[in-house]
Amino acid sequence: EPEVTQTPSHQVTQMGQEVILRCVPISNHLYFYWYRQILGQKVEFLVSFYNNEISEKSEIFDDQFSVERPDGSNFTLKIRSTKLEDSAMYFCATSRLDRGKDTQYFGPGTRLTVL
Amino acid sequence: GIQVEQSPPDLILQEGANSTLRCNFSDSVNNLQWFHQNPWGQLINLFYIPSGTKQNGRLSATTVATERYSLLYISSSQTTDSGVYFCAVNTGGFKTIFGAGTRLFVKA
């Protein structure tokens, strides 16, 4: 079964540094998402992306965050200046169809630790 | 926005026991998914089930959309079933809203 992949699996960074989290979607999927899970808490929606544009974002997704699909395969989440509270597991998800019409498949996650 | 409530929050089972996990939601949904988060943090798709009943091995799920709830049944539980079970809903927009999860521990 095709899988969503994410790199790195674990990233440790100093407060104030920029990080880029990478995702490779399932090949025929067109809709991409990032979610965040702070340790012990629920999974929270950050942003959805289609056709090189953000289609929806949450209040968490402020100016510190950006997404892009730089080369037609990778889908990236950039955090410009990390804060301690950005420490979390970040999940990428992809789907063939939007608006809940199809299953969202999640990657294994990147655990971000900000020191 | 829509509220998604899962119960019970925690559950301890003896290996071999059966259990039912519940997900209530406060508004109409386009989609409901059940996930298992294993001890390594990975989110595993269990079911895409906006309505009706589905079965996959020892697991089955039922969603009654008109009454705004879904149930996940685990039969003959095994220690590998331990982890957190999430339901997640979509109301027709782009975001998916997760419940707080049910933390399951299966004892050998």
Coordinates of C-alpha atoms in Angstrom, one line a residue:
Chain A
E1 CA 0.0 0.0 0.0
P2 CA 1.4 3.5 -0.9
E3 CA 2.6 5.5 2.1
V4 CA 3.2 9.1 3.0
T5 CA 6.8 9.6 4.1
Q6 CA 8.2 12.3 6.3
T7 CA 11.8 13.4 7.1
P8 CA 13.4 13.8 9.4
S9 CA 11.8 11.5 12.0
H10 CA 13.2 13.6 14.8
Q11 CA 14.6 17.1 14.7
V12 CA 16.2 18.9 17.6
T13 CA 16.8 22.7 17.3
Q14 CA 17.6 25.8 19.3
M15 CA 15.0 28.4 20.0
G16 CA 15.0 31.0 17.2
Q17 CA 16.3 28.7 14.5
E18 CA 14.4 27.9 11.3
V19 CA 13.3 24.3 10.6
I20 CA 11.9 22.7 7.5
L21 CA 9.9 19.5 7.8
R22 CA 9.5 17.5 4.6
C23 CA 6.7 15.2 3.4
V24 CA 6.4 13.1 0.2
P25 CA 2.7 12.6 -0.6
I26 CA 1.2 9.5 -2.1
S27 CA 1.7 9.9 -5.8
N28 CA -1.9 10.5 -7.1
H29 CA -3.0 12.6 -4.1
L30 CA -3.6 16.3 -4.7
Y31 CA -4.6 17.6 -1.3
F32 CA -2.1 18.0 1.4
Y33 CA -2.3 18.8 5.1
W34 CA -0.2 19.5 8.1
Y35 CA -1.3 18.7 11.7
R36 CA 0.4 19.1 15.0
Q37 CA 0.2 17.1 18.2
I38 CA 1.7 18.4 21.4
L39 CA 2.8 15.6 23.7
G40 CA -0.2 13.9 25.4
Q41 CA -2.8 16.1 23.6
K42 CA -5.1 15.8 20.6
V43 CA -4.1 16.2 17.0
E44 CA -4.7 19.7 15.7
F45 CA -5.2 20.9 12.1
L46 CA -2.7 23.5 10.9
V47 CA -3.2 24.0 7.2
S48 CA -4.5 22.5 4.0
F49 CA -2.9 23.0 0.6
Y50 CA -4.1 22.4 -3.0
N51 CA -2.8 23.5 -6.4
N52 CA 0.1 25.4 -4.8
E53 CA -2.2 27.5 -2.6
I54 CA -3.3 27.3 1.0
S55 CA -7.0 26.4 1.0
E56 CA -7.6 26.7 4.8
K57 CA -5.5 27.4 7.9
S58 CA -6.1 27.4 11.6
E59 CA -5.4 30.1 14.1
I60 CA -2.2 28.2 15.1
F61 CA -0.8 28.7 11.6
D62 CA 0.5 32.2 12.1
D63 CA 3.2 34.2 10.2
Q64 CA 5.9 32.0 11.6
F65 CA 4.7 29.1 9.5
S66 CA 4.7 28.6 5.7
V67 CA 4.1 25.7 3.4
E68 CA 5.2 25.0 -0.2
R69 CA 5.6 22.3 -2.8
P70 CA 9.0 23.3 -4.1
D71 CA 9.7 20.6 -6.6
G72 CA 6.4 18.9 -7.4
S73 CA 7.0 16.0 -5.1
N74 CA 8.0 17.2 -1.6
F75 CA 5.6 19.2 0.5
T76 CA 7.3 21.2 3.2
L77 CA 6.4 23.0 6.4
K78 CA 8.7 25.8 7.5
I79 CA 8.8 27.3 10.9
R80 CA 10.8 30.6 10.7
S81 CA 11.9 31.2 14.2
T82 CA 11.1 28.3 16.5
K83 CA 9.7 28.8 20.0
L84 CA 9.7 26.3 22.9
E85 CA 6.0 25.8 22.4
D86 CA 6.5 24.6 18.9
S87 CA 7.9 21.3 20.3
A88 CA 5.4 18.7 19.1
M89 CA 4.9 15.9 16.6
Y90 CA 4.1 17.2 13.2
F91 CA 2.1 15.0 10.8
C92 CA 1.7 15.4 7.1
A93 CA -1.5 13.9 5.5
T94 CA -2.6 13.6 1.9
S95 CA -5.8 12.6 0.2
R96 CA -7.1 12.1 -3.4
L97 CA -10.2 14.2 -2.8
D98 CA -11.0 17.2 -0.6
R99 CA -13.6 18.2 1.9
G100 CA -13.7 14.9 3.6
K101 CA -14.8 12.9 0.5
D102 CA -11.9 10.5 0.9
T103 CA -9.6 9.0 3.5
Q104 CA -6.7 11.2 4.7
Y105 CA -3.5 9.1 4.9
F106 CA -1.0 10.2 7.6
G107 CA 2.7 10.0 7.5
P108 CA 4.8 8.7 10.5
G109 CA 5.4 12.2 11.8
T110 CA 8.4 14.4 12.7
R111 CA 9.1 14.9 16.3
L112 CA 10.3 18.5 16.8
T113 CA 12.1 19.4 20.0
V114 CA 13.0 23.0 20.6
L115 CA 15.6 23.7 23.3
Chain B
G1 CA -17.2 24.9 15.6
I2 CA -18.0 21.2 15.8
Q3 CA -17.3 19.4 19.1
V4 CA -16.0 15.8 19.0
E5 CA -16.1 13.9 22.3
Q6 CA -14.7 10.5 22.9
S7 CA -15.5 8.1 25.7
P8 CA -14.1 6.6 27.8
P9 CA -10.9 8.7 28.1
D10 CA -9.0 5.7 29.5
L11 CA -9.6 2.0 29.3
I12 CA -7.8 -1.0 30.7
L13 CA -8.6 -4.5 29.4
Q14 CA -7.4 -8.0 30.1
E15 CA -6.1 -9.6 26.9
G16 CA -9.0 -11.4 25.2
A17 CA -11.7 -9.0 26.4
N18 CA -14.0 -7.0 24.1
S19 CA -14.6 -3.3 24.2
T20 CA -16.6 -0.5 22.6
L21 CA -15.3 3.0 22.1
R22 CA -17.6 5.9 21.4
C23 CA -17.3 9.1 19.5
N24 CA -20.1 11.8 19.7
F25 CA -20.1 14.8 17.4
S26 CA -22.2 18.0 17.6
D27 CA -22.9 18.7 14.0
S28 CA -23.4 17.0 10.6
V29 CA -20.3 15.5 9.1
N30 CA -19.1 14.6 5.7
N31 CA -16.6 12.1 6.9
L32 CA -15.5 10.2 10.0
Q33 CA -12.3 8.4 10.4
W34 CA -11.0 6.2 13.2
F35 CA -7.2 6.1 13.9
H36 CA -5.0 4.1 16.2
Q37 CA -1.9 5.9 17.5
N38 CA 0.6 3.2 18.4
P39 CA 3.2 3.7 21.2
W40 CA 5.7 5.0 18.6
G41 CA 3.3 7.9 17.8
Q42 CA 2.3 6.7 14.3
L43 CA -1.3 7.3 13.3
I44 CA -2.8 4.2 11.6
N45 CA -5.9 4.5 9.6
L46 CA -8.6 2.0 10.8
F47 CA -11.8 3.1 9.1
Y48 CA -13.2 5.7 6.8
I49 CA -16.8 5.5 7.8
P50 CA -19.1 8.5 7.3
S51 CA -22.1 6.2 7.8
G52 CA -22.9 2.5 8.1
T53 CA -20.9 -0.4 9.4
K54 CA -17.5 -1.8 8.4
Q55 CA -15.4 -4.7 9.7
N56 CA -11.7 -5.4 9.4
G57 CA -10.7 -8.5 11.3
R58 CA -11.2 -8.1 15.0
L59 CA -12.2 -4.4 14.6
S60 CA -15.5 -3.1 13.4
A61 CA -17.1 0.4 13.3
T62 CA -20.5 1.8 13.0
T63 CA -21.5 5.4 12.4
V64 CA -25.1 6.6 12.8
A65 CA -24.8 10.0 11.2
T66 CA -28.4 11.0 11.9
E67 CA -27.8 10.5 15.7
R68 CA -24.2 12.0 15.5
Y69 CA -22.2 9.2 16.9
S70 CA -19.8 6.4 15.9
L71 CA -18.7 3.3 17.7
L72 CA -15.5 1.3 17.4
Y73 CA -15.6 -2.3 18.5
I74 CA -12.5 -4.2 19.4
S75 CA -13.0 -8.0 20.0
S76 CA -10.6 -10.4 21.5
S77 CA -8.2 -7.6 22.4
Q78 CA -4.4 -8.2 22.2
T79 CA -1.6 -6.3 23.8
T80 CA -0.7 -4.9 20.4
D81 CA -4.1 -3.1 20.5
S82 CA -2.7 -0.8 23.2
G83 CA -2.4 2.9 22.3
V84 CA -4.7 5.8 21.7
Y85 CA -7.8 5.6 19.5
F86 CA -8.9 8.8 17.8
C87 CA -12.0 9.7 15.8
A88 CA -11.7 12.6 13.4
V89 CA -14.5 14.3 11.5
N90 CA -14.8 16.6 8.5
T91 CA -17.8 18.9 8.2
G92 CA -17.3 19.8 4.5
G93 CA -14.4 22.2 4.8
F94 CA -10.7 21.4 4.4
K95 CA -9.9 20.8 8.1
T96 CA -10.4 17.6 10.0
I97 CA -11.2 17.8 13.7
F98 CA -9.9 15.2 16.1
G99 CA -11.4 14.1 19.4
A100 CA -9.2 13.9 22.5
G101 CA -8.9 10.1 22.1
T102 CA -9.4 7.0 24.2
R103 CA -6.2 5.6 25.7
L104 CA -6.3 1.8 25.8
F105 CA -4.0 -0.5 27.7
V106 CA -4.4 -4.2 27.2
K107 CA -2.8 -6.3 29.9
A108 CA -1.3 -9.7 29.1

